[in-house]
PDB file of C-alpha atoms in Angstrom:
ATOM      1  CA  SER A   1     100.479  74.732  59.820  1.00 73.00           C
ATOM      2  CA  SER A   2      98.557  74.066  63.221  1.00 84.00           C
ATOM      3  CA  ARG A   3      96.568  71.504  61.214  1.00 86.00           C
ATOM      4  CA  VAL A   4      99.492  69.039  60.805  1.00 83.00           C
ATOM      5  CA  VAL A   5     100.088  69.213  64.014  1.00 85.00           C
ATOM      6  CA  GLU A   6      96.628  68.928  65.507  1.00 88.00           C
ATOM      7  CA  ILE A   7      96.276  65.618  62.873  1.00 88.00           C
ATOM      8  CA  GLN A   8      99.410  64.339  64.024  1.00 88.00           C
ATOM      9  CA  SER A   9      98.637  64.848  67.524  1.00 89.00           C
ATOM     10  CA  GLN A  10      95.567  62.653  67.208  1.00 92.00           C
ATOM     11  CA  MET A  11      97.209  59.890  65.657  1.00 94.00           C
ATOM     12  CA  SER A  12     100.032  59.195  68.508  1.00 95.00           C
ATOM     13  CA  GLU A  13      97.234  59.353  70.815  1.00 95.00           C
ATOM     14  CA  ARG A  14      95.413  57.157  68.786  1.00 96.00           C
ATOM     15  CA  ALA A  15      98.628  54.910  68.170  1.00 96.00           C
ATOM     16  CA  VAL A  16      99.644  54.728  71.779  1.00 95.00           C
ATOM     17  CA  GLU A  17      96.363  54.126  72.964  1.00 95.00           C
ATOM     18  CA  LEU A  18      96.581  50.960  70.338  1.00 96.00           C
ATOM     19  CA  LEU A  19      99.921  49.766  72.167  1.00 95.00           C
ATOM     20  CA  GLY A  20      97.493  48.854  75.622  1.00 93.00           C
ATOM     21  CA  LEU A  21     100.519  49.656  77.943  1.00 94.00           C
ATOM     22  CA  PRO A  22     100.032  49.227  81.667  1.00 89.00           C
ATOM     23  CA  GLU A  23      98.876  52.086  83.464  1.00 85.00           C
ATOM     24  CA  ASP A  24     101.249  51.330  86.656  1.00 88.00           C
ATOM     25  CA  ARG A  25     104.411  51.896  85.445  1.00 92.00           C
ATOM     26  CA  ALA A  26     106.419  54.180  83.252  1.00 95.00           C
ATOM     27  CA  CYS A  27     107.591  52.473  79.681  1.00 97.00           C
ATOM     28  CA  LEU A  28     110.476  53.019  77.285  1.00 98.00           C
ATOM     29  CA  LEU A  29     108.889  53.661  73.499  1.00 98.00           C
ATOM     30  CA  LEU A  30     110.559  53.745  70.384  1.00 98.00           C
ATOM     31  CA  ASP A  31     109.555  56.266  67.975  1.00 98.00           C
ATOM     32  CA  VAL A  32     110.571  55.461  64.456  1.00 98.00           C
ATOM     33  CA  GLY A  33     110.146  58.375  62.036  1.00 96.00           C
ATOM     34  CA  CYS A  34     110.012  60.783  65.029  1.00 96.00           C
ATOM     35  CA  GLY A  35     110.193  63.839  62.919  1.00 94.00           C
ATOM     36  CA  SER A  36     110.608  67.223  65.215  1.00 94.00           C
ATOM     37  CA  GLY A  37     109.245  65.088  68.357  1.00 95.00           C
ATOM     38  CA  LEU A  38     105.338  65.689  68.338  1.00 93.00           C
ATOM     39  CA  SER A  39     104.410  61.998  68.854  1.00 95.00           C
ATOM     40  CA  GLY A  40     106.948  62.380  71.565  1.00 95.00           C
ATOM     41  CA  ASP A  41     105.933  65.031  73.758  1.00 93.00           C
ATOM     42  CA  TYR A  42     102.346  62.986  73.808  1.00 93.00           C
ATOM     43  CA  ILE A  43     104.333  60.033  74.733  1.00 95.00           C
ATOM     44  CA  SER A  44     106.536  62.339  77.733  1.00 94.00           C
ATOM     45  CA  GLU A  45     103.078  63.848  78.698  1.00 91.00           C
ATOM     46  CA  GLU A  46     101.853  60.403  80.008  1.00 92.00           C
ATOM     47  CA  GLY A  47     104.697  59.703  81.866  1.00 93.00           C
ATOM     48  CA  HIS A  48     106.497  56.928  79.534  1.00 96.00           C
ATOM     49  CA  TYR A  49     109.649  57.484  78.007  1.00 97.00           C
ATOM     50  CA  TRP A  50     110.934  57.605  74.876  1.00 98.00           C
ATOM     51  CA  ILE A  51     114.105  56.991  71.674  1.00 98.00           C
ATOM     52  CA  GLY A  52     113.144  58.499  68.534  1.00 98.00           C
ATOM     53  CA  MET A  53     114.809  57.517  65.094  1.00 98.00           C
ATOM     54  CA  ASP A  54     114.616  60.033  62.248  1.00 96.00           C
ATOM     55  CA  ILE A  55     116.441  59.961  58.626  1.00 95.00           C
ATOM     56  CA  SER A  56     116.141  63.722  58.220  1.00 95.00           C
ATOM     57  CA  PRO A  57     118.664  65.691  60.215  1.00 96.00           C
ATOM     58  CA  ALA A  58     116.416  69.250  59.399  1.00 96.00           C
ATOM     59  CA  MET A  59     113.757  67.292  61.564  1.00 96.00           C
ATOM     60  CA  LEU A  60     115.849  66.251  64.456  1.00 97.00           C
ATOM     61  CA  ASP A  61     117.705  69.689  64.648  1.00 97.00           C
ATOM     62  CA  VAL A  62     113.872  71.097  65.111  1.00 96.00           C
ATOM     63  CA  ALA A  63     113.360  68.196  67.861  1.00 96.00           C
ATOM     64  CA  VAL A  64     116.548  69.705  69.516  1.00 96.00           C
ATOM     65  CA  GLU A  65     115.273  73.455  69.198  1.00 96.00           C
ATOM     66  CA  ARG A  66     112.257  72.044  71.100  1.00 94.00           C
ATOM     67  CA  GLU A  67     113.915  70.293  73.478  1.00 95.00           C
ATOM     68  CA  VAL A  68     112.004  66.776  73.158  1.00 95.00           C
ATOM     69  CA  GLU A  69     112.714  64.556  76.585  1.00 95.00           C
ATOM     70  CA  GLY A  70     113.516  61.536  73.984  1.00 96.00           C
ATOM     71  CA  ASP A  71     117.172  60.546  73.228  1.00 97.00           C
ATOM     72  CA  LEU A  72     116.957  61.254  69.332  1.00 98.00           C
ATOM     73  CA  LEU A  73     119.031  58.921  66.975  1.00 97.00           C
ATOM     74  CA  LEU A  74     119.742  59.988  63.159  1.00 97.00           C
ATOM     75  CA  ALA A  75     119.459  57.085  61.383  1.00 96.00           C
ATOM     76  CA  ASP A  76     117.602  55.129  58.105  1.00 94.00           C
ATOM     77  CA  VAL A  77     115.422  51.995  59.603  1.00 95.00           C
ATOM     78  CA  GLY A  78     115.641  50.265  56.370  1.00 93.00           C
ATOM     79  CA  HIS A  79     118.824  49.917  57.617  1.00 94.00           C
ATOM     80  CA  GLY A  80     118.083  48.029  60.950  1.00 95.00           C
ATOM     81  CA  ILE A  81     116.666  48.661  64.210  1.00 96.00           C
ATOM     82  CA  PRO A  82     120.527  49.117  66.197  1.00 95.00           C
ATOM     83  CA  PHE A  83     119.407  48.781  70.239  1.00 97.00           C
ATOM     84  CA  ARG A  84     119.455  45.468  71.656  1.00 96.00           C
ATOM     85  CA  PRO A  85     117.077  42.888  71.900  1.00 97.00           C
ATOM     86  CA  GLY A  86     113.919  43.143  73.911  1.00 97.00           C
ATOM     87  CA  MET A  87     114.758  47.082  75.231  1.00 97.00           C
ATOM     88  CA  PHE A  88     111.272  48.777  73.986  1.00 98.00           C
ATOM     89  CA  ASP A  89     108.302  48.437  75.573  1.00 97.00           C
ATOM     90  CA  GLY A  90     106.288  49.554  72.051  1.00 98.00           C
ATOM     91  CA  CYS A  91     106.927  51.220  69.600  1.00 98.00           C
ATOM     92  CA  ILE A  92     104.868  53.610  67.426  1.00 98.00           C
ATOM     93  CA  SER A  93     105.296  55.346  64.355  1.00 97.00           C
ATOM     94  CA  ILE A  94     103.176  58.512  62.579  1.00 96.00           C
ATOM     95  CA  SER A  95     103.215  58.134  58.411  1.00 93.00           C
ATOM     96  CA  ALA A  96     106.797  56.820  58.031  1.00 93.00           C
ATOM     97  CA  VAL A  97     106.584  53.253  57.041  1.00 93.00           C
ATOM     98  CA  GLN A  98     105.608  54.050  53.686  1.00 91.00           C
ATOM     99  CA  TRP A  99     108.585  55.468  53.034  1.00 91.00           C
ATOM    100  CA  LEU A 100     110.399  52.004  52.949  1.00 91.00           C
ATOM    101  CA  CYS A 101     108.216  51.027  50.487  1.00 90.00           C
ATOM    102  CA  ASN A 102     110.030  53.444  47.749  1.00 82.00           C
ATOM    103  CA  ALA A 103     113.318  52.556  45.996  1.00 70.00           C
ATOM    104  CA  ASP A 104     115.542  55.848  46.325  1.00 69.00           C
ATOM    105  CA  LYS A 105     118.998  54.014  45.559  1.00 67.00           C
ATOM    106  CA  LYS A 106     119.643  51.205  42.559  1.00 66.00           C
ATOM    107  CA  SER A 107     120.643  49.239  45.592  1.00 68.00           C
ATOM    108  CA  HIS A 108     117.073  49.258  47.918  1.00 71.00           C
ATOM    109  CA  SER A 109     115.014  46.200  47.639  1.00 89.00           C
ATOM    110  CA  PRO A 110     111.468  47.308  49.327  1.00 90.00           C
ATOM    111  CA  PRO A 111     110.999  43.739  50.507  1.00 92.00           C
ATOM    112  CA  LYS A 112     114.310  43.925  51.743  1.00 93.00           C
ATOM    113  CA  ARG A 113     114.493  47.098  53.525  1.00 93.00           C
ATOM    114  CA  LEU A 114     111.044  46.584  55.342  1.00 95.00           C
ATOM    115  CA  TYR A 115     112.257  42.897  56.139  1.00 96.00           C
ATOM    116  CA  ARG A 116     115.004  44.869  57.407  1.00 96.00           C
ATOM    117  CA  PHE A 117     113.149  47.047  59.733  1.00 96.00           C
ATOM    118  CA  PHE A 118     110.289  44.610  60.549  1.00 96.00           C
ATOM    119  CA  SER A 119     113.729  41.400  61.692  1.00 97.00           C
ATOM    120  CA  THR A 120     115.026  43.834  63.838  1.00 97.00           C
ATOM    121  CA  LEU A 121     112.362  45.822  65.528  1.00 98.00           C
ATOM    122  CA  TYR A 122     110.637  42.554  66.605  1.00 97.00           C
ATOM    123  CA  THR A 123     114.032  41.519  68.245  1.00 97.00           C
ATOM    124  CA  ALA A 124     114.278  45.171  70.305  1.00 98.00           C
ATOM    125  CA  LEU A 125     110.965  44.768  71.346  1.00 97.00           C
ATOM    126  CA  ALA A 126     109.973  42.837  74.533  1.00 96.00           C
ATOM    127  CA  ARG A 127     107.335  39.847  74.768  1.00 94.00           C
ATOM    128  CA  GLY A 128     104.229  40.514  74.900  1.00 93.00           C
ATOM    129  CA  SER A 129     104.560  43.941  73.496  1.00 96.00           C
ATOM    130  CA  ARG A 130     103.299  46.155  70.838  1.00 96.00           C
ATOM    131  CA  ALA A 131     104.293  47.797  67.931  1.00 97.00           C
ATOM    132  CA  VAL A 132     101.582  49.927  66.216  1.00 97.00           C
ATOM    133  CA  LEU A 133     102.581  51.936  63.159  1.00 97.00           C
ATOM    134  CA  GLN A 134      99.683  54.694  61.786  1.00 96.00           C
ATOM    135  CA  LEU A 135     100.907  54.435  57.426  1.00 94.00           C
ATOM    136  CA  TYR A 136      99.484  56.210  54.439  1.00 91.00           C
ATOM    137  CA  PRO A 137      99.892  53.206  52.013  1.00 87.00           C
ATOM    138  CA  GLU A 138      99.366  54.295  48.349  1.00 87.00           C
ATOM    139  CA  ASN A 139      97.749  51.621  47.148  1.00 89.00           C
ATOM    140  CA  SER A 140      96.566  47.630  48.706  1.00 88.00           C
ATOM    141  CA  GLU A 141      99.928  46.369  46.823  1.00 91.00           C
ATOM    142  CA  GLN A 142     101.755  48.321  49.201  1.00 92.00           C
ATOM    143  CA  LEU A 143      99.287  47.485  52.011  1.00 92.00           C
ATOM    144  CA  GLU A 144      99.929  43.785  50.936  1.00 93.00           C
ATOM    145  CA  LEU A 145     104.122  44.486  50.937  1.00 93.00           C
ATOM    146  CA  ILE A 146     104.034  45.972  53.946  1.00 94.00           C
ATOM    147  CA  THR A 147     101.863  43.634  55.963  1.00 94.00           C
ATOM    148  CA  ALA A 148     103.396  40.239  54.493  1.00 95.00           C
ATOM    149  CA  GLN A 149     106.734  41.582  55.672  1.00 95.00           C
ATOM    150  CA  ALA A 150     106.083  42.386  59.313  1.00 96.00           C
ATOM    151  CA  MET A 151     104.222  38.696  59.522  1.00 95.00           C
ATOM    152  CA  ARG A 152     107.469  36.723  57.957  1.00 95.00           C
ATOM    153  CA  ALA A 153     109.803  38.855  60.636  1.00 96.00           C
ATOM    154  CA  GLY A 154     107.136  36.754  63.317  1.00 95.00           C
ATOM    155  CA  PHE A 155     104.731  39.492  64.227  1.00 96.00           C
ATOM    156  CA  THR A 156     101.330  39.023  64.508  1.00 95.00           C
ATOM    157  CA  GLY A 157      98.375  41.054  63.982  1.00 94.00           C
ATOM    158  CA  GLY A 158      96.912  43.086  61.531  1.00 93.00           C
ATOM    159  CA  MET A 159      95.233  46.370  60.385  1.00 93.00           C
ATOM    160  CA  VAL A 160      93.163  48.174  62.282  1.00 94.00           C
ATOM    161  CA  VAL A 161      91.117  50.822  60.084  1.00 93.00           C
ATOM    162  CA  ASP A 162      89.720  53.738  62.178  1.00 94.00           C
ATOM    163  CA  TYR A 163      86.886  55.840  60.061  1.00 93.00           C
ATOM    164  CA  PRO A 164      86.798  53.251  57.136  1.00 91.00           C
ATOM    165  CA  ASN A 165      84.348  55.095  55.713  1.00 91.00           C
ATOM    166  CA  SER A 166      84.781  58.304  55.508  1.00 88.00           C
ATOM    167  CA  ALA A 167      87.609  59.537  52.957  1.00 84.00           C
ATOM    168  CA  LYS A 168      89.263  62.352  55.161  1.00 85.00           C
ATOM    169  CA  ALA A 169      89.607  60.474  58.867  1.00 88.00           C
ATOM    170  CA  LYS A 170      90.361  56.850  57.221  1.00 91.00           C
ATOM    171  CA  LYS A 171      93.514  55.227  59.192  1.00 94.00           C
ATOM    172  CA  PHE A 172      95.491  52.642  58.777  1.00 95.00           C
ATOM    173  CA  PHE A 173      96.836  51.694  61.614  1.00 96.00           C
ATOM    174  CA  LEU A 174      98.837  48.281  61.078  1.00 96.00           C
ATOM    175  CA  CYS A 175      99.169  46.804  64.807  1.00 96.00           C
ATOM    176  CA  LEU A 176     101.701  44.093  65.318  1.00 96.00           C
ATOM    177  CA  PHE A 177     101.859  41.625  68.760  1.00 95.00           C
ATOM    178  CA  VAL A 178     105.253  40.305  69.455  1.00 95.00           C
ATOM    179  CA  GLY A 179     105.504  36.535  70.936  1.00 85.00           C
ATOM    180  CA  THR A 180     101.659  36.487  71.990  1.00 72.00           C
ATOM    181  CA  SER A 181      99.110  36.905  69.495  1.00 67.00           C
ATOM    182  CA  GLY A 182      96.571  39.654  70.521  1.00 72.00           C
ATOM    183  CA  THR A 183      93.368  40.099  69.800  1.00 81.00           C
ATOM    184  CA  LEU A 184      93.131  43.159  67.317  1.00 86.00           C
ATOM    185  CA  PRO A 185      91.569  46.605  68.314  1.00 88.00           C
ATOM    186  CA  LYS A 186      88.698  47.139  66.902  1.00 89.00           C
ATOM    187  CA  GLY A 187      88.682  50.779  64.685  1.00 90.00           C
ATOM    188  CA  LEU A 188      86.894  53.623  65.410  1.00 90.00           C
ATOM    189  CA  GLY A 189      83.959  54.595  63.605  1.00 85.00           C
ATOM    190  CA  THR A 190      83.305  50.802  62.620  1.00 74.00           C
ATOM    191  CA  GLU A 191      80.393  50.074  65.135  1.00 65.00           C
ATOM    192  CA  CYS A 192      77.810  50.457  62.448  1.00 53.00           C
ATOM    193  CA  ALA A 193      79.898  49.067  59.845  1.00 45.00           C
ATOM    194  CA  SER A 194      79.055  45.193  58.369  1.00 44.00           C
ATOM    195  CA  GLU A 195      81.454  42.399  59.685  1.00 42.00           C
ATOM    196  CA  GLU A 196      83.473  42.284  56.584  1.00 42.00           C
ATOM    197  CA  LEU A 197      85.396  45.481  58.473  1.00 42.00           C
ATOM    198  CA  HIS A 198      87.557  43.161  60.435  1.00 42.00           C
ATOM    199  CA  GLN A 199      89.086  42.468  57.057  1.00 43.00           C
ATOM    200  CA  ALA A 200      89.883  46.056  55.931  1.00 44.00           C
ATOM    201  CA  LYS A 201      90.161  45.819  52.372  1.00 46.00           C
ATOM    202  CA  PHE A 202      92.219  49.386  51.032  1.00 47.00           C
ATOM    203  CA  THR A 203      90.624  50.986  48.725  1.00 44.00           C
ATOM    204  CA  ASN A 204      92.310  53.891  45.947  1.00 41.00           C
ATOM    205  CA  GLU A 205      90.743  57.409  46.729  1.00 38.00           C
ATOM    206  CA  ARG A 206      89.084  57.779  43.694  1.00 39.00           C
ATOM    207  CA  THR A 207      87.347  54.238  44.124  1.00 40.00           C
ATOM    208  CA  ARG A 208      84.633  56.057  46.475  1.00 42.00           C
ATOM    209  CA  PHE A 209      82.001  53.735  45.500  1.00 45.00           C
ATOM    210  CA  ARG A 210      81.808  50.296  47.134  1.00 46.00           C
ATOM    211  CA  ASN A 211      82.703  47.186  45.527  1.00 49.00           C
ATOM    212  CA  VAL A 212      80.599  43.705  45.280  1.00 48.00           C
ATOM    213  CA  LYS A 213      81.527  42.533  48.611  1.00 49.00           C
ATOM    214  CA  GLY A 214      77.720  43.691  50.001  1.00 51.00           C
ATOM    215  CA  LYS A 215      78.355  47.574  49.422  1.00 56.00           C
ATOM    216  CA  SER A 216      76.823  49.646  47.636  1.00 65.00           C
ATOM    217  CA  VAL A 217      77.370  49.854  43.419  1.00 72.00           C
ATOM    218  CA  LYS A 218      78.732  53.211  41.959  1.00 69.00           C
ATOM    219  CA  LYS A 219      75.188  54.760  39.979  1.00 72.00           C
ATOM    220  CA  SER A 220      73.136  51.830  42.157  1.00 79.00           C
ATOM    221  CA  ARG A 221      70.467  53.312  44.178  1.00 81.00           C
ATOM    222  CA  ASP A 222      71.765  52.453  47.285  1.00 79.00           C
ATOM    223  CA  TRP A 223      75.207  54.599  46.037  1.00 74.00           C
ATOM    224  CA  ILE A 224      72.444  57.645  44.796  1.00 82.00           C
ATOM    225  CA  LEU A 225      70.800  57.658  48.342  1.00 82.00           C
ATOM    226  CA  GLU A 226      74.070  57.719  50.604  1.00 77.00           C
ATOM    227  CA  LYS A 227      75.195  60.891  48.067  1.00 75.00           C
ATOM    228  CA  LYS A 228      72.185  62.376  48.367  1.00 81.00           C
ATOM    229  CA  GLU A 229      71.844  61.654  51.689  1.00 78.00           C
ATOM    230  CA  ARG A 230      75.637  63.498  52.419  1.00 73.00           C
ATOM    231  CA  ARG A 231      75.181  66.069  50.349  1.00 72.00           C
ATOM    232  CA  ARG A 232      71.858  67.206  53.050  1.00 77.00           C
ATOM    233  CA  ARG A 233      74.050  66.873  55.994  1.00 73.00           C
ATOM    234  CA  GLN A 234      76.402  69.314  54.256  1.00 73.00           C
ATOM    235  CA  GLY A 235      73.121  72.052  53.667  1.00 77.00           C
ATOM    236  CA  LYS A 236      73.332  71.725  50.020  1.00 76.00           C
ATOM    237  CA  GLU A 237      69.643  71.156  48.708  1.00 84.00           C
ATOM    238  CA  VAL A 238      69.058  67.588  47.250  1.00 82.00           C
ATOM    239  CA  ARG A 239      65.677  66.744  45.690  1.00 86.00           C
ATOM    240  CA  ALA A 240      63.380  64.473  48.064  1.00 87.00           C
ATOM    241  CA  ASP A 241      63.908  60.549  47.542  1.00 85.00           C
ATOM    242  CA  THR A 242      60.952  58.804  45.722  1.00 85.00           C
ATOM    243  CA  LYS A 243      60.707  55.792  44.522  1.00 82.00           C
ATOM    244  CA  TYR A 244      62.031  56.556  41.017  1.00 81.00           C
ATOM    245  CA  THR A 245      65.090  57.692  42.764  1.00 84.00           C
ATOM    246  CA  GLY A 246      67.704  55.597  41.089  1.00 81.00           C
ATOM    247  CA  ARG A 247      65.577  54.124  38.996  1.00 80.00           C
ATOM    248  CA  LYS A 248      66.751  53.189  35.097  1.00 75.00           C
ATOM    249  CA  ARG A 249      65.090  54.968  32.092  1.00 74.00           C
ATOM    250  CA  ARG A 250      63.718  52.516  29.648  1.00 74.00           C
ATOM    251  CA  PRO A 251      66.216  52.486  26.501  1.00 73.00           C
ATOM    252  CA  ARG A 252      64.062  54.808  24.119  1.00 72.00           C
ATOM    253  CA  PHE A 253      63.554  53.762  20.517  1.00 63.00           C
TER     254      PHE A 253
END
């Protein structure tokens, strides 16, 4: 649907922005899980070149039909990145890397597949370049597994989280540096938030309330006030806040 295309395009733009490419020259980028080439369209518009890898022949057929400008490769990135050392000036990936955490075959070991992917990606990237991988992790364990294998392969960097306080707009970008450790870019929508966001913790979708780390605990006064504020913004009718809001009732005897 057009909504999906729009979100995909926004994430591609953000990923390329996080790459921090030089403005004075065209770069060659790798697009991991390129699908039908939507990210590639944006890369081409920006005046850069790209090669896309995807495991789905159907998606690549769509890319060919759309006459995308990049070169396409049918491959499983869990088997590694088959390009010569230092070939790419950057790598982006939109909603693909989390699939390496699934063991589809008996022989698949997610940590091994992730390590194979990251170690060969590290080699294929030029020194001083970056890889920006947007992903939808299922839980914090998955996030830690992915990040740990990236670091094991030699990358530095970490997770950039855009709009960490929004259930819908929250996006995870694993921002990795090759050979030089840059400063991790700030996530969007974090200006007003506290320092602890730099070490972004993944929260399960269901646990919307905040935890002990200085954030509102569920059913606390702050939590209730925030919820009422959200309702007001959605245009719903909400009772006015008073000194009694969120107050515990005494037990009845």
